[in-house]
Each structure stands twice: as C-alpha cells, then as structure tokens.
Coordinates of C-alpha atoms and ligand atoms in Angstrom, one line a residue:
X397 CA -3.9 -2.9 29.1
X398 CA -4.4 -0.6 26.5
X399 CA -7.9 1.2 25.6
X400 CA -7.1 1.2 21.5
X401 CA -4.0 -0.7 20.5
X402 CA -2.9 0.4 16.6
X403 CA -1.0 -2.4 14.8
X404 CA 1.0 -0.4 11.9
X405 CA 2.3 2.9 12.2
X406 CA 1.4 4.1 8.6
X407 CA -0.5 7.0 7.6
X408 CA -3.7 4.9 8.7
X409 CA -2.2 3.8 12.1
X410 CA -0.5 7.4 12.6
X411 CA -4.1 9.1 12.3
X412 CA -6.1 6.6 14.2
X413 CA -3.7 7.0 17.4
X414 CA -3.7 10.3 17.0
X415 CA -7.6 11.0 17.2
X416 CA -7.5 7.9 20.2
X417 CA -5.5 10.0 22.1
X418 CA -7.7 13.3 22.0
X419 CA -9.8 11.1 23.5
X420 CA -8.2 10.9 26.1
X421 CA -8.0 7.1 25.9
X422 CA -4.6 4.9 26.7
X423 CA -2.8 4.6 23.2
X424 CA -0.4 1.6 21.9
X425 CA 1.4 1.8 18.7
X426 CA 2.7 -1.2 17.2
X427 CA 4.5 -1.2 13.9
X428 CA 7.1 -3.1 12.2
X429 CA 8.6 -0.1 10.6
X430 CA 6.9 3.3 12.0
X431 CA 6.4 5.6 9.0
X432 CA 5.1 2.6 6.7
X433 CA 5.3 2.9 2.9
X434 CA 6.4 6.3 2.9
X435 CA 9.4 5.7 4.4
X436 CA 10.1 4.8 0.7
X437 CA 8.7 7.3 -1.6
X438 CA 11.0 10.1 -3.0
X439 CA 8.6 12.4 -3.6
X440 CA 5.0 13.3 -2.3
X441 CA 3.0 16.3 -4.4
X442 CA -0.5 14.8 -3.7
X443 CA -1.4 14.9 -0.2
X444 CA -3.9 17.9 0.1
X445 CA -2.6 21.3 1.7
X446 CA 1.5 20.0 0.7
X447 CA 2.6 21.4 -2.3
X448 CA 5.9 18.9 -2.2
X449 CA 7.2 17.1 0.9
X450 CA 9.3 13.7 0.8
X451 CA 8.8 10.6 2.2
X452 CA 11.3 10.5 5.3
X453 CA 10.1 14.1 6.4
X454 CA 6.8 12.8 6.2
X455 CA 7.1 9.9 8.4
X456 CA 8.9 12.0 11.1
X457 CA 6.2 14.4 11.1
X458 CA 3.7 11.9 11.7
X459 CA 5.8 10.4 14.2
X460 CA 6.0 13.2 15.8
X461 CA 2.7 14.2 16.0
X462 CA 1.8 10.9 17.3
X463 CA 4.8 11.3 20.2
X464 CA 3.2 14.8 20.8
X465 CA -0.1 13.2 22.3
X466 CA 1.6 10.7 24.5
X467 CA 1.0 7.2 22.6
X468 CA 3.0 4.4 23.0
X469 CA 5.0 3.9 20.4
X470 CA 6.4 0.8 20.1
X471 CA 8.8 0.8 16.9
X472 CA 10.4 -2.4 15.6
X473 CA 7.8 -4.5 17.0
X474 CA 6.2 -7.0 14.3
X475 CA 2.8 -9.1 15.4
X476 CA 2.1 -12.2 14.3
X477 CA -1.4 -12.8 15.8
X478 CA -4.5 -11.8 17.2
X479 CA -6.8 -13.2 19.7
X480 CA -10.0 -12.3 20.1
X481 CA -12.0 -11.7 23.7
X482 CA -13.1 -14.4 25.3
X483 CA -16.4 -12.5 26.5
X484 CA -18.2 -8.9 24.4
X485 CA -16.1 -6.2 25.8
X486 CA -13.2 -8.0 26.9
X487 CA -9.8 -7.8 26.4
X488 CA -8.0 -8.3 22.8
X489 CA -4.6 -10.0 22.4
X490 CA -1.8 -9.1 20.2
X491 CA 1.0 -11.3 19.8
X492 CA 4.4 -9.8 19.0
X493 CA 7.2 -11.8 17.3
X494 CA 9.2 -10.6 20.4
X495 CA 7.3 -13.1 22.5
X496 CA 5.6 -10.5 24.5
X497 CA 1.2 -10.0 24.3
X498 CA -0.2 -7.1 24.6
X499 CA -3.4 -6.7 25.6
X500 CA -6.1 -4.0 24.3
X501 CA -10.1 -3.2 24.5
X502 CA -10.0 -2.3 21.0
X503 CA -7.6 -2.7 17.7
X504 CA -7.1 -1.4 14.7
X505 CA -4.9 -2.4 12.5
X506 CA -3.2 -0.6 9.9
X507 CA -0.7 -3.0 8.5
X508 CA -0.6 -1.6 4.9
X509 CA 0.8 -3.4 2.1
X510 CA 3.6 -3.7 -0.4
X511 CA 3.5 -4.0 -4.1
X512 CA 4.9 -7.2 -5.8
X513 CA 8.2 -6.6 -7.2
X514 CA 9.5 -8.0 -10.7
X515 CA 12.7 -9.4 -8.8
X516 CA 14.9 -8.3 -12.3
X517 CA 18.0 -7.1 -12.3
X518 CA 17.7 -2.9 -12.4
X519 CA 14.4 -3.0 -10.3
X520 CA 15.9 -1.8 -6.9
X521 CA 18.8 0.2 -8.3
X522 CA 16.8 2.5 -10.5
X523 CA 13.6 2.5 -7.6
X524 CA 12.6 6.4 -7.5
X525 CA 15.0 6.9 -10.4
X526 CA 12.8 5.5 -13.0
X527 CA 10.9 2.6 -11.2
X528 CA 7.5 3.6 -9.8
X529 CA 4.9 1.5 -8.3
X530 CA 1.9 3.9 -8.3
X531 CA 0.3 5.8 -11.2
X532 CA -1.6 8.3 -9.2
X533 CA 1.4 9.3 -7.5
X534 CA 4.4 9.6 -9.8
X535 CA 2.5 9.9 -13.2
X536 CA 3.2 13.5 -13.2
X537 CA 7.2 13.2 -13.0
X538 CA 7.2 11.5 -16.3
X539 CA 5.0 14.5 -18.2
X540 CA 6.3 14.3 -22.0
X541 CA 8.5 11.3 -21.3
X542 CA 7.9 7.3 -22.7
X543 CA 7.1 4.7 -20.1
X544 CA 6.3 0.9 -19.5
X545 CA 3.8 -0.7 -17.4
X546 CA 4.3 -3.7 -16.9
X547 CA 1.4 -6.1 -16.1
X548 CA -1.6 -7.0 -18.2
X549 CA -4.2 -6.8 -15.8
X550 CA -6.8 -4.4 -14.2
X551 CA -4.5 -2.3 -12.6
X552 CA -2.0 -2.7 -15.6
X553 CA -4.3 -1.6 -17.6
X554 CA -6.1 1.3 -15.4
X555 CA -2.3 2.2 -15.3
X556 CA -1.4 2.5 -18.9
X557 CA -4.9 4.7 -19.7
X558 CA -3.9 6.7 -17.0
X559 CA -0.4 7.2 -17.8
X560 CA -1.0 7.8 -21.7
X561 CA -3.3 10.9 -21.0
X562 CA 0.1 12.2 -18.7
X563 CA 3.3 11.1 -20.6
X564 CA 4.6 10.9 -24.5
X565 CA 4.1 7.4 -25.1
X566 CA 3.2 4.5 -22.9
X567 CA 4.1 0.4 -23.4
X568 CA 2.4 -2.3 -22.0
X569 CA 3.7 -5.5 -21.6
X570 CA 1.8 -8.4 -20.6
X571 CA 3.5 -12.2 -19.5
X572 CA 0.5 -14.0 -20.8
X573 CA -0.7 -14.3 -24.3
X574 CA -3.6 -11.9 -23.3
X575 CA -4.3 -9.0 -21.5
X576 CA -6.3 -10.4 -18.3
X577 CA -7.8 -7.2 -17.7
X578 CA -12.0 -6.3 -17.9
X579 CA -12.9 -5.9 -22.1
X580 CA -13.5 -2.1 -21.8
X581 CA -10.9 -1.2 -20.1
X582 CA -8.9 -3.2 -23.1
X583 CA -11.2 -1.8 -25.1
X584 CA -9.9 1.3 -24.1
X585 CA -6.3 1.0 -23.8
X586 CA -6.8 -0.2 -27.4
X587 CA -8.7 3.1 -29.1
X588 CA -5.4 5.5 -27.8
X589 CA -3.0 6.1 -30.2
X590 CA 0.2 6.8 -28.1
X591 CA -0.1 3.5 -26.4
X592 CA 1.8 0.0 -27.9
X593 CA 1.0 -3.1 -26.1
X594 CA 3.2 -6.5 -26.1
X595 CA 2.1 -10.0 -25.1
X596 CA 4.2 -12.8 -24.4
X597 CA 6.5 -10.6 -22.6
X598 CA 8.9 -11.5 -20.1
X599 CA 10.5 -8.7 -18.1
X600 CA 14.2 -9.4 -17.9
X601 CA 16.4 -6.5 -17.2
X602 CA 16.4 -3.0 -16.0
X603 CA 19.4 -0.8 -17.2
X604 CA 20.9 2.5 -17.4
X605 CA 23.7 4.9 -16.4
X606 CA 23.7 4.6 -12.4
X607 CA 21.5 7.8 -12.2
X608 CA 18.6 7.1 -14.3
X609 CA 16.9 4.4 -16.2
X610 CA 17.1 4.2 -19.4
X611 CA 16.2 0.9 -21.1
X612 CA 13.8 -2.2 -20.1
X613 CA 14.7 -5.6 -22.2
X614 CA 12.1 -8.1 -22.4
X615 CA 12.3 -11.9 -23.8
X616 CA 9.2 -12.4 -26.4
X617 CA 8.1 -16.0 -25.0
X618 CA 7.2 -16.9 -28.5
X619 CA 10.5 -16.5 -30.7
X620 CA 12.6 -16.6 -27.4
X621 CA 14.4 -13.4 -29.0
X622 CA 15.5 -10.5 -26.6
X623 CA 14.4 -7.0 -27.3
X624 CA 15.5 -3.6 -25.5
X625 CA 12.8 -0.9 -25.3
X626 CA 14.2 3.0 -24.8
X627 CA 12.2 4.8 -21.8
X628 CA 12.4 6.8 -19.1
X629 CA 10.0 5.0 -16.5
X630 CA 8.7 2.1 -15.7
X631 CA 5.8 1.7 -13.9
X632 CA 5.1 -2.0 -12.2
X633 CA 2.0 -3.5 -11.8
X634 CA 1.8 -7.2 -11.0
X635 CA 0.0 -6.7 -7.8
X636 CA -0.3 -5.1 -4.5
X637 CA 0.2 -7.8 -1.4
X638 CA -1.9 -6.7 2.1
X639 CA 0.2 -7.3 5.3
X640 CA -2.3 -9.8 6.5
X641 CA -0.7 -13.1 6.2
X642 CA -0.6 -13.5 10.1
X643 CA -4.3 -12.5 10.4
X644 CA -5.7 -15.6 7.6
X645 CA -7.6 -17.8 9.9
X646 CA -8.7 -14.9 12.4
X647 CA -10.7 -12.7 10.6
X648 CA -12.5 -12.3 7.1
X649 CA -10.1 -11.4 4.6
X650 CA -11.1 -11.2 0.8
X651 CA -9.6 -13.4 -1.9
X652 CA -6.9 -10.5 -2.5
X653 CA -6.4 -10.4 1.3
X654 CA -7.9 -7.4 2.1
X655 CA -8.8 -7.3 5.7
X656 CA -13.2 -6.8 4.9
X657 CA -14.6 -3.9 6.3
X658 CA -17.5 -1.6 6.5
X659 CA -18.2 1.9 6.0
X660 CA -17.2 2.7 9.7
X661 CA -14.0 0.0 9.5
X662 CA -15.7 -2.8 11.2
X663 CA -14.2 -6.1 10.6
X664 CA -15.8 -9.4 11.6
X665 CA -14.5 -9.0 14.8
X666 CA -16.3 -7.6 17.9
X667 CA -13.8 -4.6 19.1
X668 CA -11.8 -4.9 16.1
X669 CA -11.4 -2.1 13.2
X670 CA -8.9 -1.5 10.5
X671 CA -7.8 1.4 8.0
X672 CA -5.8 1.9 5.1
X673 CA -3.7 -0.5 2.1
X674 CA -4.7 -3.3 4.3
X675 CA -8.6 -3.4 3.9
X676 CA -11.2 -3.9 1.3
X677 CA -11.0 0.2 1.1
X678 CA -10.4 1.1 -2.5
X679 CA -7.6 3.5 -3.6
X680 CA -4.3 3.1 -1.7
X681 CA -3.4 6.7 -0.7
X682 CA -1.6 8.0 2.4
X683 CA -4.7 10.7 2.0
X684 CA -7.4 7.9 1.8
X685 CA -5.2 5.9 4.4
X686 CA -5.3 8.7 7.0
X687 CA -9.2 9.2 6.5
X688 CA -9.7 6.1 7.2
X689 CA -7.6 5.8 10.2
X690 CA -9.1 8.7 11.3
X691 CA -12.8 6.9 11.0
X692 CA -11.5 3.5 12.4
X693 CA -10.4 5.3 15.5
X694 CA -13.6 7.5 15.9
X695 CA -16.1 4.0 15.3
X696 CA -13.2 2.4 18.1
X697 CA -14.3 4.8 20.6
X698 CA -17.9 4.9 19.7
X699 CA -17.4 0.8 20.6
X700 CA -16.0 1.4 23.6
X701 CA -18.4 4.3 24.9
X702 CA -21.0 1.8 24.1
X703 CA -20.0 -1.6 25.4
X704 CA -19.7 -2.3 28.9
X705 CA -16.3 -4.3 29.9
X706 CA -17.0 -7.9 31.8
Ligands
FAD1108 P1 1.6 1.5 5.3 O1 2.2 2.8 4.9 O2 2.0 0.3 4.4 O3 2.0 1.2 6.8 C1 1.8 -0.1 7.4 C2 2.5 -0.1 8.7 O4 2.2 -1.4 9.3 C3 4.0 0.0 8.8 O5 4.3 0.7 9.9 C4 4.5 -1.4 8.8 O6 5.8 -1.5 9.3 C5 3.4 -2.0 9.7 N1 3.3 -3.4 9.7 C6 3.0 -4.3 8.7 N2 2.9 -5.6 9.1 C7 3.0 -5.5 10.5 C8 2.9 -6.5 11.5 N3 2.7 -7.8 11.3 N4 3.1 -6.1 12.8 C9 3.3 -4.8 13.1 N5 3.4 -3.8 12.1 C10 3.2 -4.2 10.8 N6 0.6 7.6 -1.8 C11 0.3 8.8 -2.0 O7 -0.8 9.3 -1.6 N7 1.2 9.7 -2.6 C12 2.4 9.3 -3.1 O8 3.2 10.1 -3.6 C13 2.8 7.9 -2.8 N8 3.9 7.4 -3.3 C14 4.3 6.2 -3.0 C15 5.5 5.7 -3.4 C16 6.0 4.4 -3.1 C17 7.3 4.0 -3.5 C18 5.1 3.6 -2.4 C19 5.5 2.2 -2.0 C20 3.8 4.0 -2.0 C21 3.4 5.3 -2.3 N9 2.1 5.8 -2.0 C22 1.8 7.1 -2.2 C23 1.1 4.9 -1.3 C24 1.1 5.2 0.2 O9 2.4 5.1 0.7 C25 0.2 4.2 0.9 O10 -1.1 4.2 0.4 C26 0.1 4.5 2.4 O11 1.4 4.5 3.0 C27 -0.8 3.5 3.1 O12 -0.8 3.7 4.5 P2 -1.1 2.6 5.5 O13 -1.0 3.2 6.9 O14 -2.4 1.9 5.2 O15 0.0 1.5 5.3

C-alpha cells in the first residue's frame, strides 16, 4: 500500500507527489494521460520564473522531476472509483479501469478538467492556430488583432472584457436571446466601445487557409440567415467540465462538479485531499494548480503524522 496515492498527473498531481516524496513517504501516481492539460497547449508565457516554454516540454519536465524522487508512476491508468476506509486511518481504495485496486493511506486527486468544445467544423483544425480556450493564457497572442468569444455567460463575458482591453476588437456571440451573465458584468461588456455583441447566435463553422483561422460563420436563430464574421481568434467559452464524473456519489461535489474543498484541500472525506481544475479552487492555472498540489500534499502528510493507522 501506498502512503499518498495522487490520482492525475497534472501540474496539481505532479507537485503534490513531488513534495510526498521529500517526505520521504511511499508515492503512487495515477493518471490517465501524465502531463494533463498541458500536454495540449502551444504556448506557455505565464508560469512565473519561464519567460516562454511549450506544453510537451513542460509535461516532460514535470515528469521528470517527479521520476527523479522515485514515485510510482503509473501512466495510462484511468480510475473509475474510490472507496473510502472502513475504520479513521485506514486504508483508501482506488479502482482502476484496468481492474486492478490500489490501495493508499491518503489521496489526492488531481483529475483536472477539460473545457466544452463547440463540436463545429474548424474547431480542432485551427486549435492553437486561432482557437483558444483560456483568456488569461493566450489573450496576449492576439494583441491588435479581432476576436470572438463565444458564449454569453459569466466566463463569456469575464472573457470578452478581458480580451477587449488586449486585442483590436472583440465579438460576442451568445446562443440564447440574452446574455446569461451577472448585470454588471453586462453592464460592463456594454460601456466598451471596441466590443459588438450578437444574440441568437448559433456557431456553425470555423474556416481558414490550413494555417490560420480566418473566419467564424454563425446562423442568426431569428431570420435563419448565415453570416461570416472576419477574425483572427476565437476564444470558446461554453464551459469548463471537472474530471469527476466517477467520483458523483462518493464525495461532495458542487453543482458545477467541482470536487469541494477547503483552504488546506480537504474534501468531505477523512484521508482524502484534492488540488487543481478539479476543485472548488477558483482560477484554472497550471501556477494555481501546482500551489495547490503543493498544499494538498503538505495537509496529506500533516493527516498522516497525525492519525494513528488501525
Ligand atoms: P490537468 O492538467 O487537467 O491534469 C489532470 C490529470 O488527471 C491528467 O493527468 C489526466 O489524464 C488525469 N485524469 C483525469 N481523469 C482521470 C481518472 N479518472 N483517472 C486517472 N487520471 C485521470 N494554464 C496556464 O497557466 N497557462 C497557459 O498558457 C495555459 N494554456 C492552456 C492551453 C490549453 C489549450 C488548455 C486546455 C489549458 C491551458 N491552461 C493554461 C490551463 C492549465 O493547463 C490547467 O489549469 C492545468 O493543467 C490544471 O492542472 P491540473 O493538474 O489540475 O489538471
């Protein structure tokens, strides 16, 4: 059995093993795909003390760093449930899809999330090449240049204020007849004058010349006419989806999903903590993802310092 067993091998999971096993403690790794979201970003300028880095190089460094300390690393590997001890202090099972359980004093897990894709045509071709998912991260690439967001809601709209301070002109479009977002940040989006925002939009196509993209065409649910809007980027925002599906009747989840946790990554499990895109934790960074992987592991061995095993 294993002292702290990480499910997820993200930035989160990645930092928490990492501090587990300067503990000195026995380590397991778990992850469906080690790396985690990074595995798919082009670019990364915003993770403190890197200028630039990209996302493969990233994940192999934090593989390897992990590897360096001795963890178990168990790549490929996809769990789909948890178990809690029978008795405070005892052992936690983990599930794999393989058909094999392993067993742990303590868990964290780290399982991340992934944004909800439009499903258009264009969306995966032009990913990185004019798609973007995250404002905070690729805002900066599209400095002078006109954008969409697409999605009416909070984060559509936290988006598009963001993104009109940054680019040349910003569009948001909206499936609904109204933007579904708090007043003042409407409010808001309303009072800047480089931003133009469409309702009754449906998102049909993405299209340009192989390299970049160059177009969005949208249906106006009203008059059921197509229209074709000129841009460089689109940004997506129709929501961000926790890994947590295989965790719904275990622990206490919030109505997005979010695995709930406190200050010190406590869930509402004895012995069980979590970090990163897959909790309550505001702001999905691979900076605020490590932090907090970093804390889960520390509050992991400050439970099992404390709590005598059966
Ligand atoms: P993740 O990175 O999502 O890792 C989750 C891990 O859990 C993976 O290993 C996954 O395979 C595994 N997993 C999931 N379910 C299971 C399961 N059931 N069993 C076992 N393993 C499982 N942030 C920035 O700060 N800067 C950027 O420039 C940036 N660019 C981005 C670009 C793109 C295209 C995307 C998608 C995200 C970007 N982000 C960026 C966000 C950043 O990648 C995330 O905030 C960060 O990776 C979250 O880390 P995490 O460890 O919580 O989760």
């Amino acid at each position: 059995a294993y002292d702290m067993l990480i499910v997820g091998g993200g930035p989160a999971g990645a930092a928490a093993a990492v501090y587990a096993a300067r503990k000195g403690l026995r380590v397991g790794v778990a992850a469906e795909r080690f790396g985690g979201q990074v595995n798919d970003t082009l670019a990364i300028e915003n993770y403190i003390s890197v200028l630039e880095t990209d996302g493969p190089k990233f994940a192999a460094a934090l593989e390897a760093q992990v590897r360096h300390y001795g963890v178990d690393v168990m790549n490929l590997q996809r769990a789909s449930a948890l178990k809690p001890a029978e008795q405070p202090g005892g052992l936690i099972e983990v599930a794999l899809d393989n058909g094999a359980v392993l067993r742990s004093r303590s868990i964290i897990l780290a399982t991340g999330a992934r944004w909800r894709n439009l499903n258009v045509p264009g969306e995966a071709e032009y990913k990185n090449k004019g798609v973007a998912y995250c404002p905070h991260c690729d805002g900066p690439l599209f400095k002078g240049k006109r954008v969409a967001v697409v999605g009416g809601g909070n984060s559509g709209v936290e988006a598009a204020i963001d993104l009109a301070g940054v680019v040349a002109h910003v569009t948001l479009l909206e499936f609904a007849p109204e933007l579904r977002a708090d007043a003042v940040l409407v409010d808001k989006l309303k009072s800047l004058p480089n931003v133009n925002i469409i309702t009754n939009a449906q998102t049909r196509e993405l299209t340009g010349d192989g390299q970049r993209l160059q177009a969005l065409h949208y249906t106006d649910r009203l008059s059921n006419e197509t229209h074709e809007l000129a841009l460089e980027g689109v940004f997506v925002q129709i929501g961000l989806v926790p890994n947590t599906d295989w965790l719904k009747s275990t622990l206490e989840l919030s109505k997005f999903g979010e695995i709930v946790v406190d200050v010190k990554g406590h869930t509402s499990l004895p012995g069980v903590f979590a970090a990163g895109d897959a909790t309550t934790v505001p702001y999905k960074q691979i900076v605020i993802a490590a932090g907090e992987g970093a804390k889960a592991s520390l509050s992991a061995f400050d439970y099992l310092i404390r709590t005598p095993q059966p």
